[in-house]
Coordinates of C-alpha atoms in Angstrom, one line a residue:
M24 CA 0.0 0.0 0.0
Y25 CA 2.7 2.5 1.0
N26 CA 6.3 3.1 -0.2
H27 CA 7.6 5.2 2.7
I28 CA 6.1 5.0 6.2
I29 CA 7.2 7.3 9.0
I30 CA 6.6 6.2 12.6
P31 CA 7.1 9.1 15.1
M32 CA 8.2 7.7 18.4
A33 CA 8.3 9.1 21.9
L34 CA 11.1 7.4 23.8
D35 CA 9.6 7.3 27.3
H36 CA 6.4 5.4 26.3
G37 CA 4.7 4.6 23.1
F38 CA 3.3 2.5 20.4
G39 CA 6.6 1.3 18.9
R40 CA 6.2 -2.4 18.5
T41 CA 2.6 -2.1 17.4
A42 CA 3.4 0.7 14.9
I43 CA 6.3 -1.2 13.4
A44 CA 4.2 -4.4 13.0
L45 CA 1.5 -2.3 11.3
A46 CA 4.0 -0.6 9.1
H47 CA 5.3 -4.0 7.9
K48 CA 1.8 -5.0 7.0
L49 CA 1.1 -1.8 5.0
L50 CA 4.5 -1.5 3.3
N51 CA 4.9 -2.2 -0.4
D52 CA 7.7 -4.5 -1.4
G53 CA 10.9 -2.4 -1.6
G54 CA 9.4 0.3 0.6
K55 CA 11.0 1.9 3.6
I56 CA 10.2 2.5 7.2
T57 CA 11.6 5.5 9.2
A58 CA 11.4 5.6 13.0
L59 CA 11.4 9.3 13.8
H60 CA 12.0 10.9 17.2
V61 CA 11.8 14.7 17.5
H62 CA 14.1 16.0 20.1
E63 CA 12.7 19.1 21.7
A64 CA 15.6 21.0 23.2
P65 CA 14.9 23.0 26.4
Q66 CA 13.5 26.5 25.7
G67 CA 13.4 29.8 27.4
S68 CA 14.9 30.3 30.8
V69 CA 15.7 26.6 31.3
S70 CA 18.2 26.7 28.4
A71 CA 20.1 29.4 30.2
Y72 CA 21.1 26.9 32.9
L73 CA 22.3 24.2 30.6
D74 CA 25.7 24.1 29.0
E75 CA 26.3 22.9 25.5
D76 CA 27.7 19.5 26.6
T77 CA 24.5 18.8 28.5
V78 CA 22.3 19.7 25.6
R79 CA 24.4 17.7 23.1
G80 CA 24.5 14.7 25.6
A81 CA 20.7 14.7 25.8
F82 CA 20.4 14.7 22.0
E83 CA 23.0 11.8 21.7
A84 CA 21.1 9.9 24.4
S85 CA 17.9 10.2 22.4
Q86 CA 19.7 8.8 19.3
A87 CA 21.0 5.9 21.3
R88 CA 17.6 5.1 22.8
L89 CA 15.9 5.2 19.4
K90 CA 18.5 2.8 18.0
V91 CA 17.7 0.4 20.9
R92 CA 14.0 0.7 20.3
V93 CA 14.4 -0.4 16.6
A94 CA 17.3 -2.8 17.1
D95 CA 15.2 -5.9 16.3
H96 CA 14.1 -4.4 13.0
P97 CA 17.1 -3.8 10.8
D98 CA 14.8 -2.6 8.0
V99 CA 13.7 0.4 10.1
T100 CA 15.9 3.5 9.8
P101 CA 16.1 5.5 13.1
I102 CA 16.3 9.3 12.7
V103 CA 16.4 11.9 15.5
I104 CA 15.9 15.5 14.5
K105 CA 15.5 18.7 16.6
G106 CA 12.3 20.7 16.5
H107 CA 8.7 21.0 17.7
S108 CA 7.1 17.6 17.6
G109 CA 3.9 18.3 15.5
R110 CA 5.4 20.7 13.0
T111 CA 8.6 18.8 12.6
I112 CA 6.9 15.5 11.9
I113 CA 4.7 17.2 9.2
D114 CA 7.7 19.0 7.7
F115 CA 9.8 15.8 7.7
A116 CA 7.1 13.7 6.0
D117 CA 6.7 16.4 3.3
E118 CA 10.5 16.7 2.7
Q119 CA 10.8 12.9 2.5
K120 CA 7.8 12.4 0.3
A121 CA 6.4 9.9 2.8
D122 CA 3.0 8.5 1.8
C123 CA 2.0 7.4 5.4
I124 CA 2.5 8.3 9.0
I125 CA 1.7 5.9 11.8
I126 CA 1.3 7.8 15.0
G127 CA 0.2 6.8 18.5
S128 CA -2.3 8.9 20.4
H129 CA -3.2 8.8 24.1
K130 CA -6.6 9.3 25.5
P131 CA -7.0 13.1 25.3
G132 CA -7.1 15.1 28.5
L133 CA -8.5 18.5 29.1
I134 CA -5.4 20.3 28.0
D135 CA -5.5 18.4 24.7
Y136 CA -9.0 19.8 24.0
L137 CA -7.6 23.3 24.6
L138 CA -4.3 23.1 22.8
G139 CA -4.5 19.9 20.6
S140 CA -2.2 16.9 20.8
T141 CA 0.7 16.2 18.6
A142 CA -1.3 13.4 16.9
A143 CA -4.2 15.8 16.2
R144 CA -1.9 18.3 14.6
V145 CA -0.3 15.7 12.4
V146 CA -3.7 14.3 11.4
R147 CA -4.9 17.8 10.5
H148 CA -1.8 19.0 8.6
A149 CA 0.0 15.9 7.2
P150 CA 0.8 15.8 3.5
C151 CA -0.1 12.1 3.4
A152 CA -2.3 9.4 4.9
V153 CA -2.1 9.1 8.7
H154 CA -2.9 6.0 10.8
V155 CA -3.6 6.7 14.4
L156 CA -3.0 3.9 17.0
R157 CA -4.8 4.0 20.3
D158 CA -3.5 1.0 22.1
A159 CA 0.0 1.3 23.7
D160 CA 2.6 -1.5 23.8

């Protein structure tokens, strides 16, 4: 069905195994799967208290954790990029000409109704099909 599937992954929880299994079912022969983690660097006054080594170390730790999450799937390419989650996922999918995003979504809380969750933003603005998973690993 799809030639390039992107799976945005949070590293502290998530839908990783379920999303990868679904991606394999939806992927055309010769297609590719990208596991994407968006690393959001500290902003505002918090960043004033962190040195460059600490910030770089956090980014490198994110890269290592994503590699571990997809280690059992050599056909999944792990990529960590910096940015704001919702916007960065959308932009990356557009730049990569992805034709599907598989994203997990938690049960929305009150704050999500006011601000909108990352999954909701991706669904509204993605340049491709979006599959939303509700059940976590």
